[in-house]
CSV table of C-alpha atoms in Angstrom, one decimal:
chain,number,residue,atom,x,y,z
A,1,SER,CA,-0.5,-15.0,-32.8
A,2,SER,CA,-3.7,-13.2,-32.6
A,3,ILE,CA,-3.9,-13.8,-28.8
A,4,THR,CA,-0.5,-12.2,-28.4
A,5,VAL,CA,-1.2,-9.0,-30.2
A,6,LEU,CA,-4.6,-8.7,-28.5
A,7,GLY,CA,-2.7,-8.3,-25.2
A,8,ALA,CA,-1.8,-4.8,-26.2
A,9,LEU,CA,-5.5,-3.8,-25.5
A,10,ARG,CA,-4.6,-3.9,-21.8
A,11,SER,CA,-2.4,-0.8,-22.3
A,12,PRO,CA,-5.1,1.9,-22.6
A,13,LEU,CA,-7.3,0.3,-19.9
A,14,LEU,CA,-4.3,0.2,-17.5
A,15,ALA,CA,-3.5,3.9,-18.3
A,16,ILE,CA,-7.1,4.9,-17.7
A,17,LEU,CA,-7.3,3.1,-14.4
A,18,ALA,CA,-4.0,4.7,-13.3
A,19,LEU,CA,-5.4,8.1,-14.3
A,20,TRP,CA,-8.7,7.7,-12.4
A,21,PHE,CA,-7.7,5.7,-9.3
A,22,LEU,CA,-4.1,6.6,-8.7
A,23,GLY,CA,-4.3,10.2,-9.7
A,24,GLU,CA,-1.3,9.9,-12.1
A,25,LYS,CA,-0.8,12.3,-15.0
A,26,ILE,CA,0.1,10.7,-18.3
A,27,ASP,CA,1.8,12.9,-20.9
A,28,GLY,CA,0.9,13.2,-24.6
A,29,LYS,CA,3.9,11.1,-25.8
A,30,CYS,CA,2.9,8.2,-23.6
A,31,TRP,CA,-0.7,8.3,-24.9
A,32,HIS,CA,0.5,8.4,-28.5
A,33,GLY,CA,2.7,5.4,-27.8
A,34,ILE,CA,-0.2,3.5,-26.2
A,35,CYS,CA,-2.5,4.3,-29.1
A,36,LEU,CA,0.2,3.1,-31.6
A,37,SER,CA,0.6,-0.1,-29.7
A,38,VAL,CA,-3.2,-0.7,-29.8
A,39,ALA,CA,-3.4,0.1,-33.5
A,40,GLY,CA,-0.6,-2.4,-34.1
A,41,SER,CA,-2.5,-5.0,-32.3
A,42,TRP,CA,-5.6,-4.5,-34.5
A,43,PHE,CA,-3.5,-4.7,-37.6
A,44,GLY,CA,-2.1,-8.0,-36.3
A,45,VAL,CA,-5.6,-9.4,-35.6
A,46,LEU,CA,-6.9,-8.4,-39.0
A,47,SER,CA,-3.9,-9.7,-40.9
A,48,ALA,CA,-2.9,-12.8,-38.9
A,49,PRO,CA,-2.9,-16.1,-40.7
A,50,LYS,CA,-6.3,-17.8,-40.5
A,51,GLU,CA,-5.3,-21.4,-41.3
A,52,LYS,CA,-4.8,-23.8,-38.5
A,53,LEU,CA,-1.4,-25.1,-37.6
A,54,HIS,CA,-0.5,-28.8,-38.4
A,55,PRO,CA,-1.4,-31.2,-35.6
A,56,LEU,CA,1.4,-33.0,-33.7
A,57,SER,CA,1.3,-36.7,-33.0
A,58,ASN,CA,4.4,-36.5,-30.7
A,59,PRO,CA,6.0,-33.6,-28.7
A,60,MET,CA,9.3,-34.2,-30.4
A,61,GLU,CA,7.8,-33.2,-33.8
A,62,PHE,CA,7.7,-29.7,-32.5
A,63,TYR,CA,11.4,-29.4,-32.5
A,64,THR,CA,12.0,-28.6,-36.2
A,65,PRO,CA,15.4,-27.3,-37.3
A,66,ALA,CA,14.0,-23.7,-37.2
A,67,VAL,CA,12.6,-24.1,-33.7
A,68,VAL,CA,15.9,-25.7,-32.4
A,69,ALA,CA,17.9,-22.9,-33.9
A,70,TYR,CA,15.6,-20.2,-32.5
A,71,LEU,CA,15.6,-21.7,-29.0
A,72,SER,CA,19.4,-22.3,-29.1
A,73,ALA,CA,19.9,-18.6,-29.8
A,74,VAL,CA,17.2,-17.2,-27.5
A,75,VAL,CA,17.4,-19.3,-24.3
A,76,PRO,CA,21.1,-18.8,-23.4
A,77,SER,CA,20.9,-15.1,-24.3
A,78,TYR,CA,17.8,-14.7,-22.2
A,79,LEU,CA,19.3,-16.5,-19.1
A,80,VAL,CA,22.5,-14.4,-19.3
A,81,MET,CA,20.5,-11.1,-19.5
A,82,LEU,CA,18.1,-12.3,-16.8
A,83,VAL,CA,21.0,-12.8,-14.4
A,84,VAL,CA,22.6,-9.4,-15.3
A,85,VAL,CA,19.3,-7.5,-14.8
A,86,MET,CA,18.5,-9.2,-11.5
A,87,ARG,CA,21.9,-8.4,-10.1
A,88,SER,CA,22.3,-4.8,-11.4
A,89,MET,CA,20.3,-1.9,-10.2
A,90,LYS,CA,21.3,0.1,-13.3
A,91,PHE,CA,19.7,-2.4,-15.6
A,92,LYS,CA,16.6,-2.8,-13.5
A,93,GLN,CA,16.1,1.0,-13.9
A,94,MET,CA,16.4,0.9,-17.7
A,95,ILE,CA,12.9,0.9,-19.2
A,96,TRP,CA,13.7,-1.6,-21.9
A,97,THR,CA,15.3,-4.5,-20.0
A,98,ILE,CA,12.6,-5.9,-17.8
A,99,PRO,CA,9.8,-5.5,-20.5
A,100,PHE,CA,12.0,-7.2,-23.0
A,101,LEU,CA,12.6,-10.2,-20.7
A,102,SER,CA,8.9,-10.3,-19.9
A,103,ALA,CA,8.0,-10.3,-23.6
A,104,VAL,CA,10.5,-13.1,-24.4
A,105,SER,CA,9.1,-15.2,-21.4
A,106,PHE,CA,5.5,-14.7,-22.7
A,107,ASN,CA,6.3,-15.6,-26.3
A,108,VAL,CA,8.1,-18.7,-25.3
A,109,GLN,CA,5.2,-19.6,-23.1
A,110,VAL,CA,2.8,-19.1,-26.1
A,111,LEU,CA,5.1,-21.2,-28.3
A,112,TYR,CA,4.9,-24.1,-25.9
A,113,SER,CA,1.2,-23.7,-25.1
A,114,ASP,CA,0.6,-24.0,-28.8
A,115,VAL,CA,2.3,-27.4,-28.7
A,116,VAL,CA,-0.3,-28.6,-26.2
A,117,GLY,CA,-3.1,-27.5,-28.4
A,118,ARG,CA,-1.6,-29.1,-31.5
A,119,LEU,CA,-1.1,-32.4,-29.6
A,120,SER,CA,-4.7,-32.4,-28.5
A,121,LEU,CA,-5.8,-32.4,-32.1
A,122,THR,CA,-4.4,-35.9,-32.5
A,123,GLY,CA,-5.7,-37.2,-29.2
A,124,PHE,CA,-2.4,-37.0,-27.5
A,125,GLU,CA,-3.6,-36.1,-24.0
A,126,GLY,CA,-4.6,-37.6,-20.6
A,127,PRO,CA,-2.5,-40.5,-19.3
A,128,ARG,CA,-0.7,-40.8,-22.7
A,129,PHE,CA,0.4,-37.2,-22.4
A,130,TRP,CA,1.7,-37.4,-18.9
A,131,SER,CA,3.6,-40.6,-19.5
A,132,GLN,CA,5.9,-38.9,-22.0
A,133,PRO,CA,8.9,-37.0,-20.5
A,134,SER,CA,8.9,-34.7,-23.6
A,135,ALA,CA,5.3,-33.7,-22.9
A,136,VAL,CA,5.9,-33.2,-19.2
A,137,PHE,CA,8.9,-30.9,-20.2
A,138,VAL,CA,6.5,-28.8,-22.3
A,139,VAL,CA,4.3,-28.2,-19.2
A,140,PHE,CA,7.4,-27.4,-17.2
A,141,VAL,CA,8.5,-24.8,-19.7
A,142,ILE,CA,5.0,-23.2,-19.6
A,143,ALA,CA,5.0,-23.1,-15.8
A,144,ALA,CA,8.6,-21.8,-15.6
A,145,THR,CA,8.1,-19.0,-18.0
A,146,ALA,CA,4.8,-18.0,-16.3
A,147,LEU,CA,6.6,-17.8,-12.9
A,148,LEU,CA,9.5,-15.8,-14.5
A,149,GLN,CA,7.0,-13.4,-15.9
A,150,LEU,CA,5.4,-12.9,-12.5
A,151,GLN,CA,8.8,-12.3,-10.9
A,152,LEU,CA,9.8,-9.8,-13.6
A,153,SER,CA,6.5,-8.0,-13.1
A,154,VAL,CA,7.2,-7.7,-9.3
A,155,VAL,CA,10.7,-6.4,-9.9
A,156,GLY,CA,9.5,-4.1,-12.7
A,157,VAL,CA,6.9,-2.2,-10.7
A,158,ASP,CA,9.5,-1.4,-8.1
A,159,HIS,CA,11.3,0.7,-10.6
A,160,HIS,CA,8.7,1.8,-13.2
A,161,PRO,CA,5.0,2.7,-13.2
A,162,PRO,CA,2.9,-0.3,-14.6
A,163,HIS,CA,1.2,1.9,-17.2
A,164,ARG,CA,4.6,2.4,-18.7
A,165,LEU,CA,5.9,-1.2,-18.4
A,166,ILE,CA,2.9,-2.8,-20.0
A,167,PRO,CA,2.8,-0.9,-23.3
A,168,VAL,CA,6.6,-1.4,-23.8
A,169,ALA,CA,6.3,-5.1,-23.1
A,170,ASN,CA,3.3,-5.5,-25.4
A,171,GLY,CA,5.0,-3.7,-28.2
A,172,LEU,CA,8.1,-5.9,-27.9
A,173,SER,CA,6.0,-9.0,-27.6
A,174,ALA,CA,4.2,-8.1,-30.9
A,175,ALA,CA,7.6,-7.8,-32.6
A,176,ILE,CA,8.8,-11.1,-31.2
A,177,THR,CA,5.6,-12.8,-32.3
A,178,PHE,CA,6.2,-11.6,-35.8
A,179,VAL,CA,9.6,-13.2,-35.8
A,180,GLN,CA,8.3,-16.5,-34.4
A,181,SER,CA,5.4,-16.6,-36.8
A,182,VAL,CA,7.5,-16.0,-39.9
A,183,PHE,CA,10.8,-17.7,-39.2
A,184,VAL,CA,10.0,-20.3,-36.5
A,185,VAL,CA,6.6,-21.9,-36.8
A,186,HIS,CA,6.1,-20.7,-40.5
A,187,GLU,CA,2.5,-19.5,-40.1
A,188,PHE,CA,3.0,-17.4,-43.2
A,189,GLU,CA,3.6,-20.3,-45.7
A,190,ASN,CA,0.2,-19.8,-47.4
A,191,ILE,CA,-0.5,-16.2,-46.4
A,192,SER,CA,-1.5,-13.5,-48.9
A,193,ASN,CA,0.7,-10.5,-49.6
A,194,TRP,CA,-1.6,-8.0,-48.0
A,195,ARG,CA,-1.8,-10.1,-44.8
A,196,ALA,CA,2.0,-10.3,-44.6
A,197,VAL,CA,2.3,-6.5,-45.0
A,198,GLY,CA,-0.4,-5.9,-42.4
A,199,TRP,CA,1.3,-8.3,-39.9
A,200,ALA,CA,4.7,-6.6,-40.5
A,201,LEU,CA,3.0,-3.2,-40.0
A,202,SER,CA,1.6,-4.4,-36.7
A,203,ALA,CA,5.1,-5.3,-35.5
A,204,LEU,CA,6.5,-1.9,-36.5
A,205,LEU,CA,3.7,0.0,-34.8
A,206,GLY,CA,4.2,-2.0,-31.7
A,207,ILE,CA,7.9,-1.2,-31.6
A,208,TRP,CA,7.2,2.5,-32.4
A,209,GLY,CA,4.6,2.7,-29.6
A,210,SER,CA,7.0,1.0,-27.2
A,211,ALA,CA,9.8,3.5,-28.1
A,212,LEU,CA,7.5,6.5,-27.5
A,213,VAL,CA,6.4,5.2,-24.1
A,214,ALA,CA,9.9,4.3,-23.1
A,215,ARG,CA,11.2,7.7,-24.3
A,216,SER,CA,8.5,9.4,-22.3
A,217,GLY,CA,9.5,7.5,-19.2
A,218,GLU,CA,13.2,8.4,-19.7
A,219,GLU,CA,12.3,12.1,-20.0
A,220,HIS,CA,10.3,12.1,-16.8
A,221,GLY,CA,12.2,9.7,-14.6
A,222,ALA,CA,11.9,6.0,-13.9
A,223,SER,CA,10.5,6.1,-10.3
A,224,PRO,CA,7.2,4.2,-9.9
A,225,SER,CA,4.1,5.9,-8.5
A,226,LYS,CA,3.9,6.3,-4.8
A,227,ALA,CA,0.2,7.0,-4.8
A,228,GLU,CA,-1.9,5.9,-1.9
A,229,PRO,CA,-4.0,2.7,-2.4
A,230,LEU,CA,-7.3,4.5,-1.6
A,231,LEU,CA,-9.0,6.7,-4.1
A,232,GLY,CA,-8.8,10.4,-3.3
A,233,THR,CA,-6.3,10.2,-0.5
A,234,SER,CA,-3.6,12.1,-2.5
A,235,GLU,CA,-2.8,13.2,-5.9
A,236,VAL,CA,0.5,12.1,-7.4
A,237,ASP,CA,2.1,13.7,-10.4
A,238,VAL,CA,3.9,10.8,-12.0
A,239,ARG,CA,4.4,11.2,-15.7
A,240,CYS,CA,4.5,8.1,-18.0
């Protein structure tokens, strides 16, 4: 969970690079949204559960009733929305759709990557790992979600500036991480009240920051930057 929320720290760095090297102008609402997203990430890091998850002796142990219910709801909805977005120019231009799909891909990838780590705690690795179809499926899901994320990024930057896409995706990812942590993998079974409040606050700040960045983009248009690749060749006024 901490790894997920730390991803929000990319947002200010990306904005600064866009400002310096691409000559883009980022308005105040966008900066406020980025700062809220980063603040949410730090609340998440400080309040995230510190205990280790239970090791797995078999990949099938991962599929608890909560995990099965979660994936049964998320995966079909995700695939339908993915098809709709890829086929419709209107949905591609909406600031929420591609970042949301990217955030879901990333969080499912993290969920399955965690399975590999928990299996390694019991020595379930090497030839034993690759001889199990259920373990190979875990690796397939990790690779597939990574490729989907890459494709969504390519499609996204054709319609939105990266310094707007990344903060929105990070904020949504923090919120999804909260849902997964509380209701799916039950990281909060032994967590103190103040940590639970801090973690919930991190998700709210992430959503708030995403909303500000997205709103800023809607106010100033959705076209990506057309800046030249070389520093100083031109100045492009593209608001976040």
